[in-house]
């Protein structure tokens, strides 16, 4: 499906964020993951659990059941399942068919997130989780704060495209975080295994509105924006601004924030978006938690508006590609390559 080759939807063998760790409690939460229903909870010992969210009896959503100890009891006819997905009770009979079980998904608690692996459990390697120091999660003195969690009525790749082409800051976010140079200065790209790294350095620009509105500075800045796509599901970015040459505080950092955008395919036409930010300044974190609501709403509206166009108009045959699409196009190619490798290993896996 657009923008991938016909028949391809999402990478299965990869870690995706399914919840902020602080939000997962000893209670059932229903999610979708690559078009499959999933139920999540923490066991009494604190371990996160993810199981198929569909009762194998009559397909009632298990998230509407209840927890008894660490077992899920289906809310319809009372089948019970333990945290490994094994059926432990069928009311009114002692025989439990071998087919009565739930798929258990590999999960990991890593940083501020709960991660899930929708593909082959034997391939769920914790070493493939993004390195917390590399993404700026554990940078010296930085505090990481979950901000927002949204479910978008848009296929996940529309949000990935958005996050990998930050030229849109100059237009979609011109009233908050963007400056015209976001669209005219070409970024530098580097690639690694499951990684795309982009850096855009813009010297002597006006400070974007956010700097004036939250820090009271309305002069000229040197700035660098970066975004690292850790395929398939995390974009770790930063924005750093410095006072420019000639300023009495030249080279001093005026502002540095790290941002984390986790994008997870829910259904074919919906996705989850987990946004978090890190800064050394707790007051700035709280200001930005309010301030960025509008900016993030603009990205959500753009993604959902495109999804509506695709639904009403049909999927486009051909796009016009611009030079600064390089990063987004490479991001699509990286995911397509990963999906191709999965199909080669297990036909129809995509
Ligand atoms: S649908 Fe779950 S027990 Fe019947
Ligand atoms: Fe944006």
Short mmCIF file of N, CA, C and O in Angstrom, two decimals, residues 84-164:
data_model
loop_
_atom_site.label_atom_id
_atom_site.label_comp_id
_atom_site.label_asym_id
_atom_site.label_seq_id
_atom_site.Cartn_x
_atom_site.Cartn_y
_atom_site.Cartn_z
N UNK A 84 1.42 -16.07 30.10
CA UNK A 84 2.13 -16.68 28.98
C UNK A 84 1.19 -16.98 27.81
O UNK A 84 1.62 -17.49 26.78
N UNK A 85 -0.11 -16.69 27.98
CA UNK A 85 -1.09 -16.93 26.93
C UNK A 85 -1.76 -18.29 27.02
O UNK A 85 -2.61 -18.63 26.19
N UNK A 86 -1.41 -19.08 28.05
CA UNK A 86 -1.99 -20.42 28.19
C UNK A 86 -3.40 -20.32 28.77
O UNK A 86 -3.63 -19.54 29.71
N UNK A 87 -4.33 -21.07 28.22
CA UNK A 87 -5.69 -21.07 28.77
C UNK A 87 -5.70 -21.90 30.05
O UNK A 87 -5.29 -23.08 30.04
N UNK A 88 -6.14 -21.31 31.13
CA UNK A 88 -6.12 -22.01 32.43
C UNK A 88 -7.51 -22.43 32.89
O UNK A 88 -7.63 -23.22 33.82
N UNK A 89 -8.54 -21.91 32.24
CA UNK A 89 -9.89 -22.29 32.69
C UNK A 89 -10.91 -22.03 31.58
O UNK A 89 -10.92 -20.96 30.96
N UNK A 90 -11.75 -23.05 31.36
CA UNK A 90 -12.95 -22.87 30.52
C UNK A 90 -14.12 -23.25 31.42
O UNK A 90 -14.25 -24.43 31.80
N UNK A 91 -14.93 -22.31 31.82
CA UNK A 91 -16.00 -22.61 32.77
C UNK A 91 -16.89 -23.76 32.27
O UNK A 91 -17.30 -23.76 31.10
N UNK A 92 -17.12 -24.73 33.14
CA UNK A 92 -18.05 -25.82 32.80
C UNK A 92 -17.39 -27.01 32.15
O UNK A 92 -18.06 -27.98 31.81
N UNK A 93 -16.08 -26.99 31.94
CA UNK A 93 -15.43 -28.19 31.38
C UNK A 93 -13.98 -28.27 31.84
O UNK A 93 -13.35 -27.25 32.14
N UNK A 94 -13.50 -29.50 31.94
CA UNK A 94 -12.11 -29.68 32.41
C UNK A 94 -11.15 -29.79 31.23
O UNK A 94 -9.95 -29.54 31.37
N UNK A 95 -11.69 -30.16 30.07
CA UNK A 95 -10.81 -30.32 28.90
C UNK A 95 -10.52 -28.96 28.26
O UNK A 95 -11.44 -28.22 27.91
N UNK A 96 -9.23 -28.66 28.10
CA UNK A 96 -8.86 -27.39 27.44
C UNK A 96 -8.17 -27.73 26.12
O UNK A 96 -7.08 -28.31 26.11
N UNK A 97 -8.82 -27.40 25.01
CA UNK A 97 -8.23 -27.76 23.71
C UNK A 97 -6.86 -27.09 23.52
O UNK A 97 -6.65 -25.96 23.98
N UNK A 98 -5.98 -27.77 22.81
CA UNK A 98 -4.63 -27.23 22.57
C UNK A 98 -4.69 -25.92 21.79
O UNK A 98 -3.79 -25.09 21.89
N UNK A 99 -5.74 -25.75 21.00
CA UNK A 99 -5.85 -24.53 20.18
C UNK A 99 -6.28 -23.32 21.01
O UNK A 99 -6.27 -22.20 20.51
N UNK A 100 -6.68 -23.58 22.25
CA UNK A 100 -7.17 -22.46 23.07
C UNK A 100 -5.98 -21.79 23.78
O UNK A 100 -5.64 -22.14 24.92
N UNK A 101 -5.36 -20.88 23.11
CA UNK A 101 -4.23 -20.16 23.70
C UNK A 101 -4.11 -18.82 23.01
O UNK A 101 -4.68 -18.59 21.94
N UNK A 102 -3.33 -17.94 23.61
CA UNK A 102 -3.12 -16.60 23.05
C UNK A 102 -1.69 -16.46 22.61
O UNK A 102 -0.77 -16.94 23.29
N UNK A 103 -1.50 -15.77 21.51
CA UNK A 103 -0.14 -15.44 21.09
C UNK A 103 0.47 -14.47 22.11
O UNK A 103 -0.17 -13.51 22.52
N UNK A 104 1.71 -14.75 22.48
CA UNK A 104 2.41 -13.84 23.40
C UNK A 104 3.46 -13.07 22.60
O UNK A 104 4.27 -13.67 21.88
N UNK A 105 3.48 -11.77 22.75
CA UNK A 105 4.44 -10.93 22.03
C UNK A 105 5.65 -10.63 22.92
O UNK A 105 5.49 -10.34 24.11
N UNK A 106 6.87 -10.66 22.33
CA UNK A 106 8.02 -10.17 23.09
C UNK A 106 7.85 -8.68 23.42
O UNK A 106 7.42 -7.90 22.56
N UNK A 107 8.13 -8.32 24.65
CA UNK A 107 8.05 -6.91 25.07
C UNK A 107 9.32 -6.57 25.84
O UNK A 107 9.99 -7.44 26.40
N UNK A 108 9.63 -5.28 25.87
CA UNK A 108 10.80 -4.82 26.62
C UNK A 108 10.50 -3.45 27.20
O UNK A 108 9.86 -2.62 26.55
N UNK A 109 10.93 -3.22 28.42
CA UNK A 109 10.84 -1.89 29.01
C UNK A 109 12.21 -1.26 28.86
O UNK A 109 13.21 -1.78 29.38
N UNK A 110 12.28 -0.15 28.13
CA UNK A 110 13.58 0.41 27.75
C UNK A 110 13.41 1.92 27.69
O UNK A 110 12.60 2.42 26.89
N UNK A 111 14.15 2.64 28.53
CA UNK A 111 13.93 4.08 28.60
C UNK A 111 12.54 4.37 29.15
O UNK A 111 12.06 3.67 30.04
N UNK A 112 11.89 5.35 28.58
CA UNK A 112 10.55 5.73 29.05
C UNK A 112 9.44 4.96 28.35
O UNK A 112 8.28 5.28 28.50
N UNK A 113 9.83 3.94 27.58
CA UNK A 113 8.85 3.28 26.73
C UNK A 113 8.71 1.77 27.02
O UNK A 113 9.64 1.13 27.48
N UNK A 114 7.55 1.24 26.63
CA UNK A 114 7.34 -0.20 26.51
C UNK A 114 7.38 -0.51 25.01
O UNK A 114 6.64 0.08 24.22
N UNK A 115 8.25 -1.44 24.64
CA UNK A 115 8.44 -1.80 23.25
C UNK A 115 7.86 -3.19 23.00
O UNK A 115 7.86 -4.04 23.89
N UNK A 116 7.41 -3.38 21.77
CA UNK A 116 6.81 -4.67 21.40
C UNK A 116 7.36 -5.10 20.05
O UNK A 116 7.70 -4.27 19.20
N UNK A 117 7.44 -6.41 19.87
CA UNK A 117 8.01 -7.00 18.65
C UNK A 117 6.91 -7.81 17.96
O UNK A 117 6.55 -8.89 18.43
N UNK A 118 6.36 -7.32 16.85
CA UNK A 118 5.24 -8.04 16.22
C UNK A 118 5.65 -9.22 15.35
O UNK A 118 4.79 -9.99 14.92
N UNK A 119 6.95 -9.39 15.09
CA UNK A 119 7.38 -10.43 14.15
C UNK A 119 7.75 -11.73 14.83
O UNK A 119 7.20 -12.11 15.87
N UNK A 120 8.72 -12.41 14.24
CA UNK A 120 9.18 -13.71 14.72
C UNK A 120 9.81 -13.55 16.12
O UNK A 120 10.82 -12.86 16.27
N UNK A 121 9.23 -14.19 17.15
CA UNK A 121 9.75 -14.00 18.52
C UNK A 121 11.22 -14.41 18.65
O UNK A 121 11.95 -13.84 19.46
N UNK A 122 11.64 -15.38 17.84
CA UNK A 122 13.04 -15.82 17.95
C UNK A 122 14.02 -14.76 17.48
O UNK A 122 15.22 -14.83 17.77
N UNK A 123 13.52 -13.79 16.76
CA UNK A 123 14.40 -12.73 16.25
C UNK A 123 14.36 -11.46 17.12
O UNK A 123 14.97 -10.46 16.79
N UNK A 124 13.59 -11.51 18.20
CA UNK A 124 13.40 -10.31 19.03
C UNK A 124 14.63 -10.05 19.89
O UNK A 124 14.67 -10.37 21.08
N UNK A 125 15.60 -9.43 19.29
CA UNK A 125 16.89 -9.22 19.95
C UNK A 125 16.89 -7.87 20.70
O UNK A 125 16.77 -6.82 20.05
N UNK A 126 17.06 -7.87 22.02
CA UNK A 126 17.09 -6.59 22.75
C UNK A 126 18.21 -5.67 22.26
O UNK A 126 18.12 -4.45 22.42
N UNK A 127 19.26 -6.24 21.65
CA UNK A 127 20.35 -5.41 21.14
C UNK A 127 19.88 -4.50 20.00
O UNK A 127 20.57 -3.54 19.65
N UNK A 128 18.70 -4.80 19.41
CA UNK A 128 18.17 -3.95 18.34
C UNK A 128 17.37 -2.77 18.87
O UNK A 128 16.94 -1.91 18.09
N UNK A 129 17.16 -2.70 20.18
CA UNK A 129 16.52 -1.51 20.74
C UNK A 129 17.48 -0.32 20.60
O UNK A 129 18.69 -0.48 20.77
N UNK A 130 16.97 0.88 20.32
CA UNK A 130 17.87 2.03 20.18
C UNK A 130 18.69 2.25 21.45
O UNK A 130 18.19 2.11 22.56
N UNK A 131 19.95 2.60 21.24
CA UNK A 131 20.85 2.84 22.37
C UNK A 131 20.47 4.16 23.05
O UNK A 131 20.40 5.21 22.40
N UNK A 132 20.23 4.11 24.35
CA UNK A 132 19.67 5.28 25.04
C UNK A 132 20.64 6.46 25.05
O UNK A 132 20.23 7.62 24.98
N UNK A 133 21.93 6.19 25.13
CA UNK A 133 22.90 7.30 25.11
C UNK A 133 22.94 7.91 23.71
O UNK A 133 22.94 9.13 23.55
N UNK A 134 22.92 7.06 22.69
CA UNK A 134 22.99 7.55 21.31
C UNK A 134 21.81 8.45 20.95
O UNK A 134 21.96 9.44 20.23
N UNK A 135 20.63 8.12 21.46
CA UNK A 135 19.46 8.92 21.07
C UNK A 135 19.28 10.15 21.96
O UNK A 135 18.33 10.93 21.77
N UNK A 136 20.15 10.36 22.94
CA UNK A 136 20.03 11.56 23.77
C UNK A 136 19.08 11.40 24.94
O UNK A 136 18.69 12.37 25.58
N UNK A 137 18.72 10.15 25.24
CA UNK A 137 17.80 9.88 26.35
C UNK A 137 18.52 9.99 27.68
O UNK A 137 17.93 10.39 28.69
N UNK A 138 19.80 9.63 27.67
CA UNK A 138 20.55 9.65 28.93
C UNK A 138 21.66 10.70 28.89
O UNK A 138 22.66 10.57 29.57
N UNK A 139 21.48 11.75 28.08
CA UNK A 139 22.51 12.80 28.00
C UNK A 139 22.67 13.46 29.37
O UNK A 139 21.72 13.56 30.15
N UNK A 140 23.87 13.92 29.63
CA UNK A 140 24.23 14.49 30.92
C UNK A 140 23.27 15.58 31.38
O UNK A 140 23.10 16.59 30.71
N UNK A 141 22.64 15.36 32.50
CA UNK A 141 21.78 16.40 33.07
C UNK A 141 20.42 16.54 32.39
O UNK A 141 19.60 17.35 32.82
N UNK A 142 20.16 15.77 31.36
CA UNK A 142 18.88 15.90 30.66
C UNK A 142 17.79 15.09 31.37
O UNK A 142 18.04 13.98 31.84
N UNK A 143 16.62 15.68 31.41
CA UNK A 143 15.47 14.99 31.99
C UNK A 143 14.53 14.67 30.83
O UNK A 143 14.23 15.54 30.00
N UNK A 144 14.08 13.41 30.76
CA UNK A 144 13.21 12.99 29.66
C UNK A 144 11.78 12.91 30.17
O UNK A 144 11.53 12.30 31.21
N UNK A 145 10.88 13.52 29.44
CA UNK A 145 9.48 13.56 29.87
C UNK A 145 8.54 13.13 28.75
O UNK A 145 8.57 13.72 27.66
N UNK A 146 7.71 12.12 28.98
CA UNK A 146 6.65 11.83 28.01
C UNK A 146 5.71 13.02 27.92
O UNK A 146 5.34 13.58 28.96
N UNK A 147 5.34 13.41 26.71
CA UNK A 147 4.41 14.55 26.55
C UNK A 147 3.01 14.08 26.16
O UNK A 147 2.08 14.23 26.91
N UNK A 148 2.91 13.52 24.94
CA UNK A 148 1.58 13.21 24.42
C UNK A 148 1.56 11.83 23.77
O UNK A 148 2.55 11.39 23.24
N UNK A 149 0.36 11.26 23.80
CA UNK A 149 0.12 10.01 23.09
C UNK A 149 -1.14 10.22 22.26
O UNK A 149 -2.16 10.63 22.80
N UNK A 150 -1.04 9.97 20.97
CA UNK A 150 -2.19 10.18 20.09
C UNK A 150 -2.41 8.94 19.23
O UNK A 150 -1.45 8.26 18.87
N UNK A 151 -3.67 8.72 18.88
CA UNK A 151 -3.98 7.71 17.86
C UNK A 151 -4.44 8.48 16.62
O UNK A 151 -5.42 9.22 16.69
N UNK A 152 -3.70 8.33 15.54
CA UNK A 152 -4.00 9.11 14.33
C UNK A 152 -4.82 8.29 13.35
O UNK A 152 -4.55 7.09 13.17
N UNK A 153 -5.76 8.94 12.71
CA UNK A 153 -6.49 8.29 11.61
C UNK A 153 -5.67 8.50 10.34
O UNK A 153 -6.10 9.18 9.38
N UNK A 154 -4.49 7.96 10.34
CA UNK A 154 -3.58 8.09 9.20
C UNK A 154 -2.61 6.92 9.25
O UNK A 154 -2.18 6.51 10.33
N UNK A 155 -2.26 6.39 8.09
CA UNK A 155 -1.28 5.30 8.04
C UNK A 155 0.05 5.81 8.57
O UNK A 155 0.39 6.99 8.38
N UNK A 156 0.77 4.91 9.22
CA UNK A 156 1.97 5.34 9.96
C UNK A 156 3.00 6.02 9.07
O UNK A 156 3.73 6.92 9.51
N UNK A 157 3.08 5.61 7.79
CA UNK A 157 4.16 6.16 6.98
C UNK A 157 3.96 7.64 6.67
O UNK A 157 4.92 8.36 6.39
N UNK A 158 2.73 8.12 6.76
CA UNK A 158 2.52 9.56 6.54
C UNK A 158 3.19 10.35 7.67
O UNK A 158 3.73 11.43 7.44
N UNK A 159 3.16 9.81 8.86
CA UNK A 159 3.83 10.49 9.97
C UNK A 159 5.35 10.32 9.88
O UNK A 159 6.10 11.26 10.15
N UNK A 160 5.81 9.14 9.45
CA UNK A 160 7.25 8.99 9.21
C UNK A 160 7.74 9.97 8.15
O UNK A 160 8.79 10.60 8.30
N UNK A 161 6.97 10.09 7.05
CA UNK A 161 7.35 11.04 5.99
C UNK A 161 7.47 12.46 6.57
O UNK A 161 8.40 13.21 6.25
N UNK A 162 6.53 12.80 7.41
CA UNK A 162 6.51 14.13 8.03
C UNK A 162 7.78 14.35 8.86
O UNK A 162 8.44 15.38 8.75
N UNK A 163 8.14 13.35 9.65
CA UNK A 163 9.27 13.51 10.57
C UNK A 163 10.62 13.45 9.85
O UNK A 163 11.64 13.90 10.37
N UNK A 164 10.62 12.90 8.64
CA UNK A 164 11.88 12.77 7.91
C UNK A 164 12.07 13.84 6.85
O UNK A 164 13.07 13.83 6.16
#
